[in-house]
Amino acid sequence: QVQLQESGGGSVQTGGSLRLSCAASGIISHWYSMGWFRQAPGKEREGVAGQYTGGTGTYYADSVKGRFTISRDTSNDMVYLEMNSLKPEDTAMYYCAARRGYFASGSSSLEDIYYDYWGQGTQVTVSP
């Protein structure tokens, strides 16, 4: 059974940094693609960072490119989202997601419909 558990959220000021972690259990790392999504109140869920082609490729939403970095430690089934230069518009619930198999393209890794498993989320709040 696949389970994903996020941690590392919190409250920071504009310009601050946070590192989100996702502990993945029940998966075989190299068979799964991983992504990070977020959802702000009253808005649709959006993909912010994804890994594809077995983790060798990464893809980011334009809104976070250059500020966020997705990484993966396959030795202990952990996925991370390093977030720097945070802005108030980054405030949202952040979710980790896993997909069985690879994506054919980077942009697909930001589409939530392609993911099979989801964590419960961790809240990130950025104050002005």
Short mmCIF file of N, CA and C in Angstrom, two decimals:
data_model
loop_
_atom_site.label_atom_id
_atom_site.label_comp_id
_atom_site.label_asym_id
_atom_site.label_seq_id
_atom_site.Cartn_x
_atom_site.Cartn_y
_atom_site.Cartn_z
N GLN A 1 0.85 -1.19 0.00
CA GLN A 1 0.00 0.00 0.00
C GLN A 1 0.89 1.24 0.00
N VAL A 2 0.62 2.15 -0.93
CA VAL A 2 1.42 3.36 -1.04
C VAL A 2 0.89 4.41 -0.08
N GLN A 3 1.80 5.00 0.67
CA GLN A 3 1.43 6.10 1.55
C GLN A 3 2.43 7.23 1.40
N LEU A 4 1.91 8.44 1.38
CA LEU A 4 2.75 9.63 1.27
C LEU A 4 2.45 10.54 2.45
N GLN A 5 3.50 11.05 3.07
CA GLN A 5 3.32 11.92 4.23
C GLN A 5 4.22 13.13 4.10
N GLU A 6 3.58 14.30 3.99
CA GLU A 6 4.34 15.54 3.88
C GLU A 6 4.66 16.12 5.24
N SER A 7 5.73 16.88 5.29
CA SER A 7 6.09 17.61 6.50
C SER A 7 6.94 18.81 6.10
N GLY A 8 7.15 19.71 7.03
CA GLY A 8 8.04 20.84 6.78
C GLY A 8 7.36 22.16 6.50
N GLY A 9 6.04 22.16 6.43
CA GLY A 9 5.34 23.41 6.21
C GLY A 9 5.45 24.33 7.41
N GLY A 10 5.02 25.57 7.24
CA GLY A 10 5.06 26.51 8.34
C GLY A 10 4.78 27.92 7.86
N SER A 11 5.06 28.87 8.73
CA SER A 11 4.85 30.28 8.41
C SER A 11 6.18 31.00 8.31
N VAL A 12 6.36 31.73 7.22
CA VAL A 12 7.59 32.49 7.01
C VAL A 12 7.22 33.85 6.46
N GLN A 13 8.19 34.75 6.48
CA GLN A 13 7.99 36.06 5.89
C GLN A 13 8.44 36.05 4.44
N THR A 14 8.00 37.03 3.71
CA THR A 14 8.41 37.18 2.32
C THR A 14 9.93 37.15 2.21
N GLY A 15 10.40 36.35 1.25
CA GLY A 15 11.83 36.20 1.05
C GLY A 15 12.44 35.04 1.80
N GLY A 16 11.66 34.43 2.67
CA GLY A 16 12.15 33.31 3.45
C GLY A 16 12.19 32.01 2.67
N SER A 17 12.61 30.96 3.35
CA SER A 17 12.77 29.65 2.73
C SER A 17 12.14 28.57 3.59
N LEU A 18 11.70 27.53 2.93
CA LEU A 18 11.21 26.33 3.60
C LEU A 18 11.62 25.12 2.78
N ARG A 19 11.76 24.00 3.47
CA ARG A 19 12.03 22.75 2.78
C ARG A 19 10.95 21.75 3.16
N LEU A 20 10.16 21.37 2.18
CA LEU A 20 9.12 20.37 2.41
C LEU A 20 9.69 18.98 2.15
N SER A 21 9.22 18.04 2.95
CA SER A 21 9.64 16.65 2.79
C SER A 21 8.42 15.78 2.56
N CYS A 22 8.61 14.72 1.81
CA CYS A 22 7.55 13.75 1.57
C CYS A 22 8.14 12.36 1.77
N ALA A 23 7.63 11.67 2.78
CA ALA A 23 8.05 10.30 3.03
C ALA A 23 7.12 9.37 2.29
N ALA A 24 7.70 8.59 1.40
CA ALA A 24 6.91 7.68 0.57
C ALA A 24 7.16 6.25 1.02
N SER A 25 6.11 5.52 1.32
CA SER A 25 6.26 4.12 1.68
C SER A 25 5.43 3.27 0.74
N GLY A 26 5.89 2.04 0.55
CA GLY A 26 5.15 1.11 -0.29
C GLY A 26 5.37 1.29 -1.78
N ILE A 27 6.41 2.03 -2.16
CA ILE A 27 6.68 2.22 -3.58
C ILE A 27 8.07 1.70 -3.91
N ILE A 28 8.25 1.37 -5.17
CA ILE A 28 9.57 1.03 -5.69
C ILE A 28 10.04 2.26 -6.43
N SER A 29 11.03 2.94 -5.84
CA SER A 29 11.37 4.30 -6.24
C SER A 29 11.53 4.51 -7.74
N HIS A 30 12.29 3.62 -8.40
CA HIS A 30 12.59 3.90 -9.80
C HIS A 30 11.42 3.63 -10.72
N TRP A 31 10.32 3.06 -10.20
CA TRP A 31 9.15 2.85 -11.01
C TRP A 31 8.13 3.97 -10.88
N TYR A 32 8.40 4.94 -10.00
CA TYR A 32 7.43 5.97 -9.72
C TYR A 32 7.97 7.35 -10.08
N SER A 33 7.08 8.19 -10.55
CA SER A 33 7.37 9.60 -10.75
C SER A 33 6.71 10.38 -9.62
N MET A 34 7.35 11.47 -9.22
CA MET A 34 6.86 12.22 -8.08
C MET A 34 6.62 13.68 -8.45
N GLY A 35 5.69 14.29 -7.75
CA GLY A 35 5.41 15.70 -7.99
C GLY A 35 4.94 16.41 -6.76
N TRP A 36 5.00 17.72 -6.81
CA TRP A 36 4.48 18.58 -5.75
C TRP A 36 3.40 19.48 -6.35
N PHE A 37 2.31 19.59 -5.61
CA PHE A 37 1.20 20.42 -6.01
C PHE A 37 0.83 21.35 -4.86
N ARG A 38 0.04 22.36 -5.18
CA ARG A 38 -0.44 23.24 -4.11
C ARG A 38 -1.85 23.70 -4.44
N GLN A 39 -2.56 24.05 -3.38
CA GLN A 39 -3.91 24.57 -3.55
C GLN A 39 -4.16 25.66 -2.52
N ALA A 40 -4.44 26.83 -3.02
CA ALA A 40 -4.77 27.97 -2.17
C ALA A 40 -6.28 28.04 -2.01
N PRO A 41 -6.77 28.65 -0.93
CA PRO A 41 -8.22 28.75 -0.72
C PRO A 41 -8.91 29.41 -1.90
N GLY A 42 -9.96 28.75 -2.39
CA GLY A 42 -10.73 29.31 -3.49
C GLY A 42 -10.11 29.13 -4.86
N LYS A 43 -8.99 28.41 -4.92
CA LYS A 43 -8.32 28.21 -6.20
C LYS A 43 -8.19 26.72 -6.50
N GLU A 44 -7.96 26.44 -7.76
CA GLU A 44 -7.76 25.05 -8.17
C GLU A 44 -6.35 24.59 -7.79
N ARG A 45 -6.23 23.30 -7.64
CA ARG A 45 -4.92 22.72 -7.37
C ARG A 45 -4.02 22.90 -8.59
N GLU A 46 -2.78 23.26 -8.35
CA GLU A 46 -1.84 23.46 -9.45
C GLU A 46 -0.54 22.72 -9.18
N GLY A 47 0.04 22.23 -10.26
CA GLY A 47 1.33 21.57 -10.13
C GLY A 47 2.44 22.61 -10.05
N VAL A 48 3.39 22.40 -9.15
CA VAL A 48 4.50 23.33 -9.04
C VAL A 48 5.82 22.71 -9.45
N ALA A 49 6.00 21.41 -9.21
CA ALA A 49 7.26 20.77 -9.57
C ALA A 49 7.02 19.29 -9.79
N GLY A 50 7.67 18.73 -10.80
CA GLY A 50 7.51 17.32 -11.08
C GLY A 50 8.80 16.71 -11.56
N GLN A 51 8.90 15.39 -11.36
CA GLN A 51 10.03 14.64 -11.88
C GLN A 51 9.51 13.67 -12.91
N TYR A 52 10.25 13.46 -13.95
CA TYR A 52 9.83 12.52 -14.96
C TYR A 52 11.05 11.76 -15.47
N THR A 53 10.81 10.85 -16.36
CA THR A 53 11.86 9.97 -16.88
C THR A 53 12.68 9.36 -15.76
N GLY A 54 12.00 8.79 -14.78
CA GLY A 54 12.67 8.11 -13.69
C GLY A 54 13.41 9.01 -12.74
N GLY A 55 13.06 10.26 -12.72
CA GLY A 55 13.69 11.18 -11.78
C GLY A 55 14.86 11.93 -12.36
N THR A 56 15.22 11.65 -13.59
CA THR A 56 16.35 12.36 -14.18
C THR A 56 15.97 13.71 -14.74
N GLY A 57 14.67 13.92 -14.98
CA GLY A 57 14.22 15.20 -15.48
C GLY A 57 13.35 15.89 -14.45
N THR A 58 13.40 17.21 -14.41
CA THR A 58 12.55 17.98 -13.52
C THR A 58 11.85 19.06 -14.32
N TYR A 59 10.68 19.44 -13.83
CA TYR A 59 9.88 20.43 -14.54
C TYR A 59 9.19 21.30 -13.50
N TYR A 60 9.09 22.59 -13.80
CA TYR A 60 8.55 23.52 -12.84
C TYR A 60 7.51 24.43 -13.47
N ALA A 61 6.56 24.83 -12.67
CA ALA A 61 5.62 25.87 -13.09
C ALA A 61 6.39 27.18 -13.24
N ASP A 62 5.97 27.99 -14.17
CA ASP A 62 6.65 29.26 -14.40
C ASP A 62 6.68 30.12 -13.14
N SER A 63 5.64 30.00 -12.33
CA SER A 63 5.52 30.85 -11.14
C SER A 63 6.57 30.54 -10.08
N VAL A 64 7.19 29.35 -10.16
CA VAL A 64 8.17 28.97 -9.13
C VAL A 64 9.55 28.69 -9.71
N LYS A 65 9.66 28.75 -11.01
CA LYS A 65 10.94 28.44 -11.66
C LYS A 65 12.04 29.36 -11.14
N GLY A 66 13.16 28.75 -10.81
CA GLY A 66 14.28 29.51 -10.28
C GLY A 66 14.23 29.71 -8.77
N ARG A 67 13.09 29.41 -8.16
CA ARG A 67 12.94 29.56 -6.70
C ARG A 67 12.74 28.23 -6.00
N PHE A 68 12.08 27.29 -6.64
CA PHE A 68 11.78 25.99 -6.05
C PHE A 68 12.64 24.92 -6.72
N THR A 69 13.00 23.91 -5.93
CA THR A 69 13.76 22.79 -6.45
C THR A 69 13.21 21.48 -5.90
N ILE A 70 12.87 20.56 -6.79
CA ILE A 70 12.42 19.24 -6.37
C ILE A 70 13.61 18.29 -6.41
N SER A 71 13.72 17.47 -5.39
CA SER A 71 14.80 16.50 -5.37
C SER A 71 14.29 15.21 -4.73
N ARG A 72 15.08 14.19 -4.88
CA ARG A 72 14.62 12.87 -4.46
C ARG A 72 15.80 12.09 -3.91
N ASP A 73 15.57 11.40 -2.81
CA ASP A 73 16.55 10.51 -2.23
C ASP A 73 15.97 9.12 -2.29
N THR A 74 16.37 8.36 -3.31
CA THR A 74 15.79 7.04 -3.51
C THR A 74 16.25 6.03 -2.47
N SER A 75 17.32 6.33 -1.75
CA SER A 75 17.82 5.38 -0.75
C SER A 75 16.87 5.26 0.42
N ASN A 76 16.09 6.30 0.68
CA ASN A 76 15.14 6.22 1.78
C ASN A 76 13.74 6.68 1.37
N ASP A 77 13.48 6.70 0.07
CA ASP A 77 12.15 7.02 -0.47
C ASP A 77 11.63 8.35 0.04
N MET A 78 12.47 9.37 -0.08
CA MET A 78 12.08 10.72 0.31
C MET A 78 12.09 11.63 -0.92
N VAL A 79 11.15 12.55 -0.95
CA VAL A 79 11.11 13.58 -1.97
C VAL A 79 11.06 14.93 -1.26
N TYR A 80 11.77 15.89 -1.81
CA TYR A 80 11.87 17.19 -1.17
C TYR A 80 11.45 18.30 -2.12
N LEU A 81 10.99 19.39 -1.53
CA LEU A 81 10.75 20.61 -2.30
C LEU A 81 11.41 21.75 -1.54
N GLU A 82 12.51 22.22 -2.08
CA GLU A 82 13.21 23.36 -1.51
C GLU A 82 12.59 24.62 -2.08
N MET A 83 12.13 25.50 -1.18
CA MET A 83 11.44 26.70 -1.62
C MET A 83 12.19 27.92 -1.08
N ASN A 84 12.66 28.75 -1.99
CA ASN A 84 13.40 29.96 -1.63
C ASN A 84 12.68 31.18 -2.16
N SER A 85 13.06 32.33 -1.63
CA SER A 85 12.48 33.61 -2.06
C SER A 85 10.95 33.54 -2.07
N LEU A 86 10.41 33.05 -0.98
CA LEU A 86 8.97 32.84 -0.92
C LEU A 86 8.20 34.15 -0.97
N LYS A 87 7.03 34.07 -1.60
CA LYS A 87 6.17 35.23 -1.78
C LYS A 87 4.81 34.94 -1.15
N PRO A 88 4.06 35.96 -0.81
CA PRO A 88 2.71 35.72 -0.25
C PRO A 88 1.84 34.86 -1.16
N GLU A 89 2.03 34.98 -2.46
CA GLU A 89 1.23 34.18 -3.40
C GLU A 89 1.61 32.70 -3.40
N ASP A 90 2.65 32.35 -2.69
CA ASP A 90 3.01 30.93 -2.53
C ASP A 90 2.22 30.28 -1.39
N THR A 91 1.47 31.07 -0.66
CA THR A 91 0.67 30.54 0.45
C THR A 91 -0.36 29.55 -0.07
N ALA A 92 -0.32 28.35 0.46
CA ALA A 92 -1.21 27.28 0.00
C ALA A 92 -0.97 26.02 0.83
N MET A 93 -1.84 25.05 0.63
CA MET A 93 -1.58 23.69 1.13
C MET A 93 -0.78 22.98 0.05
N TYR A 94 0.31 22.38 0.44
CA TYR A 94 1.19 21.70 -0.50
C TYR A 94 1.06 20.19 -0.36
N TYR A 95 0.96 19.54 -1.52
CA TYR A 95 0.75 18.10 -1.55
C TYR A 95 1.85 17.40 -2.35
N CYS A 96 2.21 16.25 -1.85
CA CYS A 96 3.12 15.36 -2.56
C CYS A 96 2.26 14.32 -3.30
N ALA A 97 2.69 13.93 -4.50
CA ALA A 97 1.93 12.96 -5.28
C ALA A 97 2.88 11.98 -5.97
N ALA A 98 2.38 10.78 -6.21
CA ALA A 98 3.18 9.74 -6.86
C ALA A 98 2.40 9.12 -7.99
N ARG A 99 3.13 8.76 -9.04
CA ARG A 99 2.53 8.12 -10.20
C ARG A 99 3.30 6.85 -10.52
N ARG A 100 2.57 5.79 -10.79
CA ARG A 100 3.22 4.56 -11.23
C ARG A 100 3.66 4.74 -12.67
N GLY A 101 4.95 4.72 -12.89
CA GLY A 101 5.46 4.87 -14.24
C GLY A 101 6.01 6.26 -14.50
N TYR A 102 6.44 6.45 -15.74
CA TYR A 102 7.09 7.69 -16.12
C TYR A 102 6.15 8.57 -16.91
N PHE A 103 6.52 9.83 -17.02
CA PHE A 103 5.82 10.76 -17.88
C PHE A 103 6.56 10.87 -19.21
N ALA A 104 5.77 11.09 -20.23
CA ALA A 104 6.38 11.24 -21.55
C ALA A 104 6.97 12.63 -21.73
N SER A 105 6.47 13.58 -20.98
CA SER A 105 6.97 14.94 -21.10
C SER A 105 6.97 15.62 -19.75
N GLY A 106 7.79 16.66 -19.63
CA GLY A 106 7.86 17.36 -18.36
C GLY A 106 6.56 18.03 -17.98
N SER A 107 5.89 18.62 -18.96
CA SER A 107 4.66 19.35 -18.66
C SER A 107 3.59 18.43 -18.09
N SER A 108 3.58 17.18 -18.50
CA SER A 108 2.60 16.23 -17.98
C SER A 108 2.78 15.99 -16.49
N SER A 109 4.01 16.16 -16.00
CA SER A 109 4.29 15.90 -14.59
C SER A 109 3.63 16.94 -13.68
N LEU A 110 3.07 18.00 -14.25
CA LEU A 110 2.36 19.01 -13.47
C LEU A 110 0.84 18.87 -13.58
N GLU A 111 0.38 17.80 -14.20
CA GLU A 111 -1.05 17.56 -14.36
C GLU A 111 -1.51 16.57 -13.30
N ASP A 112 -2.40 17.01 -12.42
CA ASP A 112 -2.78 16.15 -11.29
C ASP A 112 -3.54 14.90 -11.70
N ILE A 113 -4.18 14.92 -12.86
CA ILE A 113 -4.97 13.77 -13.28
C ILE A 113 -4.12 12.53 -13.52
N TYR A 114 -2.82 12.71 -13.71
CA TYR A 114 -1.95 11.58 -14.03
C TYR A 114 -1.36 10.90 -12.80
N TYR A 115 -1.65 11.44 -11.62
CA TYR A 115 -1.07 10.88 -10.40
C TYR A 115 -2.03 9.91 -9.73
N ASP A 116 -1.43 8.90 -9.09
CA ASP A 116 -2.21 7.81 -8.50
C ASP A 116 -2.36 7.92 -6.99
N TYR A 117 -1.40 8.57 -6.34
CA TYR A 117 -1.41 8.62 -4.87
C TYR A 117 -1.11 10.03 -4.40
N TRP A 118 -1.73 10.37 -3.28
CA TRP A 118 -1.60 11.72 -2.73
C TRP A 118 -1.39 11.68 -1.22
N GLY A 119 -0.62 12.66 -0.74
CA GLY A 119 -0.49 12.84 0.69
C GLY A 119 -1.59 13.73 1.22
N GLN A 120 -1.55 13.99 2.53
CA GLN A 120 -2.58 14.78 3.19
C GLN A 120 -2.31 16.28 3.11
N GLY A 121 -1.10 16.64 2.80
CA GLY A 121 -0.77 18.04 2.63
C GLY A 121 -0.10 18.67 3.84
N THR A 122 0.63 19.73 3.58
CA THR A 122 1.26 20.52 4.64
C THR A 122 1.10 21.99 4.27
N GLN A 123 0.72 22.80 5.26
CA GLN A 123 0.38 24.20 5.00
C GLN A 123 1.63 25.07 4.97
N VAL A 124 1.68 25.93 3.97
CA VAL A 124 2.73 26.95 3.86
C VAL A 124 2.05 28.31 3.84
N THR A 125 2.48 29.17 4.74
CA THR A 125 1.93 30.52 4.82
C THR A 125 3.07 31.53 4.76
N VAL A 126 2.98 32.44 3.79
CA VAL A 126 4.01 33.46 3.62
C VAL A 126 3.39 34.82 3.90
N SER A 127 3.91 35.50 4.88
CA SER A 127 3.36 36.81 5.25
C SER A 127 4.15 37.92 4.56
N PRO A 128 3.48 39.05 4.29
CA PRO A 128 4.15 40.17 3.60
C PRO A 128 5.30 40.73 4.41
#
